[in-house]
Amino acid sequence: MKSLLILTGHSKGLGRAILNTYLEKDEFEIIAISRTRLELNKPNLTEISLDFGELDVLENELSNLFPSGDFNEIILINNAGWIGEIKPVGSLQVKSMRTQININLLAPMYLTNAFVAAYKDSKAKKIICNISSGAASKPMEGWGEYCSTKAAIAMFTKVAAKENQDSEFRFFSVAPGIVDTQMQDEIRQADELDFPQIERFKSYKTNGDLSSPEMVATKISYLLEHESEFQDVIQDVRNFDLP
Ligand SMILES: NC(=O)c1ccc[n+]([C@@H]2O[C@H](COP(=O)([O-])OP(=O)(O)OC[C@H]3O[C@@H](n4cnc5c(N)ncnc54)[C@H](OP(=O)(O)O)[C@@H]3O)[C@@H](O)[C@H]2O)c1
């Protein structure tokens, strides 16, 4: 029987590494959503171009994103994310705050909600993995938008898990650690006055302390494959090693 993965933010960074990990698993059909299409021409991959910054299109497409079928396992990984405008509160732009909430919070909320509605009667193993951040529980100066949206999606995930305790659904909110992606590039380009921690983040790169997207993707795949070993909704890939 086939399995299904719906993955957002597959075009680069951690999402691209997760995509590669699942492309190697022949049993998976994959629906991947980002603004950019990779045009990989893989028979088990369907790419959809959507901009989560503007949610009108996603709202209209929601009911078409989740195919019915006799699946063994169905996974949703809400990975797409944006660091947002790195500025202190008082200097944030209204448009950027709205875009940030759309990408990091509303889009994964919409998709989680629609996924539960679409598959509540399916007998498949069903897992929702929302990629959050250590910043969800740690205030960082200049990251007001980012910390807030990551904290909110973690709480939304915990509520959904509580509502579905006696069901076939599993919910995880996963912090991936500090990963060597374009998002870290953007962080290192912030203005020191807006982001006092910048030197620490630059040193992660120069000291080779960043995790590779491939390693983090492997850990996320392990977590989802061995979900019964992981009881808590809130997970941090830094807290477990691969066997
Ligand atoms: N890197 C880290 O150190 C780190 C740490 C903690 C948590 N995280 C989280 O891990 C996840 C992946 O981050 P990353 O580091 O891999 O970031 P990244 O390299 O910047 O990649 C972000 C992904 O999200 C997609 N995306 C961004 N804006 C979008 C939009 N408006 N509409 C649709 N898709 C959009 C991008 O695709 P397009 O540009 O093609 O749309 C891309 O595939 C994020 O949720 C991030 O918050 C990362």
PDB file of C-alpha atoms in Angstrom, residues 16-178:
ATOM      1  CA  ARG A  16      14.771  20.238   0.321  1.00  0.00           C
ATOM      2  CA  ALA A  17      16.705  17.771   2.479  1.00  0.00           C
ATOM      3  CA  ILE A  18      13.431  16.309   3.817  1.00  0.00           C
ATOM      4  CA  LEU A  19      12.194  16.002   0.235  1.00  0.00           C
ATOM      5  CA  ASN A  20      15.362  14.130  -0.790  1.00  0.00           C
ATOM      6  CA  THR A  21      15.011  11.777   2.185  1.00  0.00           C
ATOM      7  CA  TYR A  22      11.435  10.867   1.230  1.00  0.00           C
ATOM      8  CA  LEU A  23      12.147  10.644  -2.517  1.00  0.00           C
ATOM      9  CA  GLU A  24      14.353   7.674  -1.599  1.00  0.00           C
ATOM     10  CA  LYS A  25      11.379   5.934   0.034  1.00  0.00           C
ATOM     11  CA  ASP A  26       9.642   4.319  -2.944  1.00  0.00           C
ATOM     12  CA  GLU A  27       6.373   3.800  -1.113  1.00  0.00           C
ATOM     13  CA  PHE A  28       5.765   7.559  -0.737  1.00  0.00           C
ATOM     14  CA  GLU A  29       3.730   9.778  -3.003  1.00  0.00           C
ATOM     15  CA  ILE A  30       4.796  13.350  -2.289  1.00  0.00           C
ATOM     16  CA  ILE A  31       2.897  16.625  -2.659  1.00  0.00           C
ATOM     17  CA  ALA A  32       5.345  19.487  -2.171  1.00  0.00           C
ATOM     18  CA  ILE A  33       4.379  23.154  -1.823  1.00  0.00           C
ATOM     19  CA  SER A  34       6.616  26.242  -2.049  1.00  0.00           C
ATOM     20  CA  ARG A  35       6.631  29.348  -4.220  1.00  0.00           C
ATOM     21  CA  THR A  36       9.437  27.793  -6.304  1.00  0.00           C
ATOM     22  CA  ARG A  37       8.966  24.608  -8.319  1.00  0.00           C
ATOM     23  CA  LEU A  38      12.104  22.470  -8.637  1.00  0.00           C
ATOM     24  CA  GLU A  39      10.830  20.702 -11.779  1.00  0.00           C
ATOM     25  CA  LEU A  40      12.572  17.490 -10.679  1.00  0.00           C
ATOM     26  CA  ASN A  41      10.494  15.279 -12.939  1.00  0.00           C
ATOM     27  CA  LYS A  42      10.038  12.480 -10.418  1.00  0.00           C
ATOM     28  CA  PRO A  43       6.990  10.276 -10.994  1.00  0.00           C
ATOM     29  CA  ASN A  44       6.014  10.210  -7.300  1.00  0.00           C
ATOM     30  CA  LEU A  45       6.359  14.004  -6.799  1.00  0.00           C
ATOM     31  CA  THR A  46       3.693  16.649  -7.419  1.00  0.00           C
ATOM     32  CA  GLU A  47       4.917  20.213  -6.952  1.00  0.00           C
ATOM     33  CA  ILE A  48       2.494  23.039  -6.251  1.00  0.00           C
ATOM     34  CA  SER A  49       3.502  26.681  -6.368  1.00  0.00           C
ATOM     35  CA  LEU A  50       1.761  28.730  -3.681  1.00  0.00           C
ATOM     36  CA  ASP A  51       2.713  31.920  -1.859  1.00  0.00           C
ATOM     37  CA  PHE A  52       1.756  31.613   1.807  1.00  0.00           C
ATOM     38  CA  GLY A  53       2.399  35.338   2.231  1.00  0.00           C
ATOM     39  CA  GLU A  54      -0.945  35.919   0.487  1.00  0.00           C
ATOM     40  CA  LEU A  55      -3.406  33.332   1.709  1.00  0.00           C
ATOM     41  CA  ASP A  56      -6.334  33.831  -0.702  1.00  0.00           C
ATOM     42  CA  VAL A  57      -5.092  31.141  -3.090  1.00  0.00           C
ATOM     43  CA  LEU A  58      -4.332  28.652  -0.296  1.00  0.00           C
ATOM     44  CA  GLU A  59      -7.803  29.238   1.180  1.00  0.00           C
ATOM     45  CA  ASN A  60      -9.389  28.357  -2.166  1.00  0.00           C
ATOM     46  CA  GLU A  61      -7.127  25.361  -2.807  1.00  0.00           C
ATOM     47  CA  LEU A  62      -7.317  23.749   0.657  1.00  0.00           C
ATOM     48  CA  SER A  63      -9.959  21.185  -0.195  1.00  0.00           C
ATOM     49  CA  ASN A  64      -7.987  20.067  -3.304  1.00  0.00           C
ATOM     50  CA  LEU A  65      -4.650  19.503  -1.560  1.00  0.00           C
ATOM     51  CA  PHE A  66      -5.444  16.280   0.274  1.00  0.00           C
ATOM     52  CA  PRO A  67      -6.129  13.342  -2.047  1.00  0.00           C
ATOM     53  CA  SER A  68      -8.287  10.490  -0.913  1.00  0.00           C
ATOM     54  CA  GLY A  69      -6.938   6.962  -1.307  1.00  0.00           C
ATOM     55  CA  ASP A  70      -6.137   3.782   0.514  1.00  0.00           C
ATOM     56  CA  PHE A  71      -2.951   4.969   2.205  1.00  0.00           C
ATOM     57  CA  ASN A  72      -0.941   3.073   4.777  1.00  0.00           C
ATOM     58  CA  GLU A  73       0.473   6.251   6.276  1.00  0.00           C
ATOM     59  CA  ILE A  74      -0.199   9.964   5.706  1.00  0.00           C
ATOM     60  CA  ILE A  75       2.231  12.650   6.863  1.00  0.00           C
ATOM     61  CA  LEU A  76       1.943  16.440   6.786  1.00  0.00           C
ATOM     62  CA  ILE A  77       5.173  18.364   7.402  1.00  0.00           C
ATOM     63  CA  ASN A  78       4.599  22.110   7.729  1.00  0.00           C
ATOM     64  CA  ASN A  79       8.176  23.249   7.181  1.00  0.00           C
ATOM     65  CA  ALA A  80       7.879  26.490   5.133  1.00  0.00           C
ATOM     66  CA  GLY A  81       9.005  29.427   7.204  1.00  0.00           C
ATOM     67  CA  TRP A  82      10.459  32.920   7.140  1.00  0.00           C
ATOM     68  CA  ILE A  83      12.657  34.644   9.722  1.00  0.00           C
ATOM     69  CA  GLY A  84      10.665  37.822   9.117  1.00  0.00           C
ATOM     70  CA  GLU A  85      11.820  41.377   9.518  1.00  0.00           C
ATOM     71  CA  ILE A  86      14.636  41.454  12.093  1.00  0.00           C
ATOM     72  CA  LYS A  87      13.766  44.674  13.913  1.00  0.00           C
ATOM     73  CA  PRO A  88      12.797  45.619  17.463  1.00  0.00           C
ATOM     74  CA  VAL A  89       9.165  46.087  18.414  1.00  0.00           C
ATOM     75  CA  GLY A  90       8.359  49.700  17.577  1.00  0.00           C
ATOM     76  CA  SER A  91      10.147  49.481  14.223  1.00  0.00           C
ATOM     77  CA  LEU A  92       8.213  46.613  12.648  1.00  0.00           C
ATOM     78  CA  GLN A  93       6.228  47.246   9.477  1.00  0.00           C
ATOM     79  CA  VAL A  94       2.567  46.301   9.461  1.00  0.00           C
ATOM     80  CA  LYS A  95       2.859  44.506   6.101  1.00  0.00           C
ATOM     81  CA  SER A  96       5.795  42.405   7.285  1.00  0.00           C
ATOM     82  CA  MET A  97       3.960  41.381  10.473  1.00  0.00           C
ATOM     83  CA  ARG A  98       0.983  40.227   8.412  1.00  0.00           C
ATOM     84  CA  THR A  99       3.156  38.319   5.932  1.00  0.00           C
ATOM     85  CA  GLN A 100       5.055  36.665   8.774  1.00  0.00           C
ATOM     86  CA  ILE A 101       1.890  35.494  10.500  1.00  0.00           C
ATOM     87  CA  ASN A 102       0.503  34.220   7.185  1.00  0.00           C
ATOM     88  CA  ILE A 103       3.605  32.134   6.390  1.00  0.00           C
ATOM     89  CA  ASN A 104       4.663  30.873   9.830  1.00  0.00           C
ATOM     90  CA  LEU A 105       1.313  30.542  11.563  1.00  0.00           C
ATOM     91  CA  LEU A 106      -1.850  30.786   9.478  1.00  0.00           C
ATOM     92  CA  ALA A 107      -0.679  28.584   6.582  1.00  0.00           C
ATOM     93  CA  PRO A 108       0.316  25.675   8.871  1.00  0.00           C
ATOM     94  CA  MET A 109      -2.879  26.179  10.914  1.00  0.00           C
ATOM     95  CA  TYR A 110      -5.010  26.028   7.739  1.00  0.00           C
ATOM     96  CA  LEU A 111      -3.177  22.935   6.513  1.00  0.00           C
ATOM     97  CA  THR A 112      -3.301  21.148   9.877  1.00  0.00           C
ATOM     98  CA  ASN A 113      -7.031  21.874  10.194  1.00  0.00           C
ATOM     99  CA  ALA A 114      -7.784  20.747   6.630  1.00  0.00           C
ATOM    100  CA  PHE A 115      -5.615  17.613   7.058  1.00  0.00           C
ATOM    101  CA  VAL A 116      -7.525  16.536  10.182  1.00  0.00           C
ATOM    102  CA  ALA A 117     -10.847  17.174   8.428  1.00  0.00           C
ATOM    103  CA  ALA A 118      -9.783  15.288   5.294  1.00  0.00           C
ATOM    104  CA  TYR A 119      -8.401  12.197   7.033  1.00  0.00           C
ATOM    105  CA  LYS A 120     -10.371  11.857  10.270  1.00  0.00           C
ATOM    106  CA  ASP A 121     -12.084   8.711   8.995  1.00  0.00           C
ATOM    107  CA  SER A 122      -8.992   7.214   7.363  1.00  0.00           C
ATOM    108  CA  LYS A 123      -7.526   4.140   9.062  1.00  0.00           C
ATOM    109  CA  ALA A 124      -4.005   5.137   7.985  1.00  0.00           C
ATOM    110  CA  LYS A 125      -1.308   6.126  10.460  1.00  0.00           C
ATOM    111  CA  LYS A 126      -1.547   9.939  10.392  1.00  0.00           C
ATOM    112  CA  ILE A 127       1.187  12.307  11.546  1.00  0.00           C
ATOM    113  CA  ILE A 128       1.337  16.091  11.547  1.00  0.00           C
ATOM    114  CA  CYS A 129       4.799  17.541  12.049  1.00  0.00           C
ATOM    115  CA  ASN A 130       4.915  21.315  12.418  1.00  0.00           C
ATOM    116  CA  ILE A 131       8.435  22.712  12.285  1.00  0.00           C
ATOM    117  CA  SER A 132       8.775  25.192  15.101  1.00  0.00           C
ATOM    118  CA  SER A 133      11.980  26.505  16.666  1.00  0.00           C
ATOM    119  CA  GLY A 134      13.878  26.816  19.920  1.00  0.00           C
ATOM    120  CA  ALA A 135      12.912  30.498  19.516  1.00  0.00           C
ATOM    121  CA  ALA A 136       9.320  29.471  20.393  1.00  0.00           C
ATOM    122  CA  SER A 137      10.317  29.389  24.052  1.00  0.00           C
ATOM    123  CA  LYS A 138      13.231  31.833  24.043  1.00  0.00           C
ATOM    124  CA  PRO A 139      12.722  35.582  23.472  1.00  0.00           C
ATOM    125  CA  MET A 140      15.339  36.897  21.025  1.00  0.00           C
ATOM    126  CA  GLU A 141      15.776  40.641  20.516  1.00  0.00           C
ATOM    127  CA  GLY A 142      14.812  41.553  16.946  1.00  0.00           C
ATOM    128  CA  TRP A 143      12.830  38.342  16.409  1.00  0.00           C
ATOM    129  CA  GLY A 144       9.459  39.485  17.784  1.00  0.00           C
ATOM    130  CA  GLU A 145       7.574  38.240  14.729  1.00  0.00           C
ATOM    131  CA  TYR A 146       9.453  34.950  14.462  1.00  0.00           C
ATOM    132  CA  CYS A 147       9.435  33.965  18.157  1.00  0.00           C
ATOM    133  CA  SER A 148       5.711  34.761  18.404  1.00  0.00           C
ATOM    134  CA  THR A 149       4.621  32.761  15.376  1.00  0.00           C
ATOM    135  CA  LYS A 150       6.782  29.769  16.345  1.00  0.00           C
ATOM    136  CA  ALA A 151       5.395  29.817  19.907  1.00  0.00           C
ATOM    137  CA  ALA A 152       1.855  30.020  18.531  1.00  0.00           C
ATOM    138  CA  ILE A 153       2.214  27.104  16.107  1.00  0.00           C
ATOM    139  CA  ALA A 154       3.714  24.999  18.927  1.00  0.00           C
ATOM    140  CA  MET A 155       0.671  25.746  21.111  1.00  0.00           C
ATOM    141  CA  PHE A 156      -1.767  25.091  18.244  1.00  0.00           C
ATOM    142  CA  THR A 157      -0.092  21.710  17.744  1.00  0.00           C
ATOM    143  CA  LYS A 158      -0.414  20.884  21.450  1.00  0.00           C
ATOM    144  CA  VAL A 159      -4.128  21.760  21.421  1.00  0.00           C
ATOM    145  CA  ALA A 160      -4.747  19.575  18.337  1.00  0.00           C
ATOM    146  CA  ALA A 161      -2.851  16.715  20.009  1.00  0.00           C
ATOM    147  CA  LYS A 162      -4.954  17.020  23.157  1.00  0.00           C
ATOM    148  CA  GLU A 163      -8.176  16.992  21.129  1.00  0.00           C
ATOM    149  CA  ASN A 164      -7.067  13.836  19.294  1.00  0.00           C
ATOM    150  CA  GLN A 165      -5.559  11.791  22.128  1.00  0.00           C
ATOM    151  CA  ASP A 166      -7.582   8.675  21.395  1.00  0.00           C
ATOM    152  CA  SER A 167      -7.257   8.757  17.634  1.00  0.00           C
ATOM    153  CA  GLU A 168      -4.912   7.565  14.887  1.00  0.00           C
ATOM    154  CA  PHE A 169      -3.431  11.071  14.664  1.00  0.00           C
ATOM    155  CA  ARG A 170      -0.015  11.979  16.106  1.00  0.00           C
ATOM    156  CA  PHE A 171       1.085  15.596  16.352  1.00  0.00           C
ATOM    157  CA  PHE A 172       4.614  16.925  16.740  1.00  0.00           C
ATOM    158  CA  SER A 173       6.034  20.423  16.991  1.00  0.00           C
ATOM    159  CA  VAL A 174       9.693  19.977  16.163  1.00  0.00           C
ATOM    160  CA  ALA A 175      12.625  22.338  16.750  1.00  0.00           C
ATOM    161  CA  PRO A 176      15.287  21.475  14.171  1.00  0.00           C
ATOM    162  CA  GLY A 177      18.272  23.103  15.927  1.00  0.00           C
ATOM    163  CA  ILE A 178      20.427  25.678  14.145  1.00  0.00           C
TER     164      ILE A 178
END
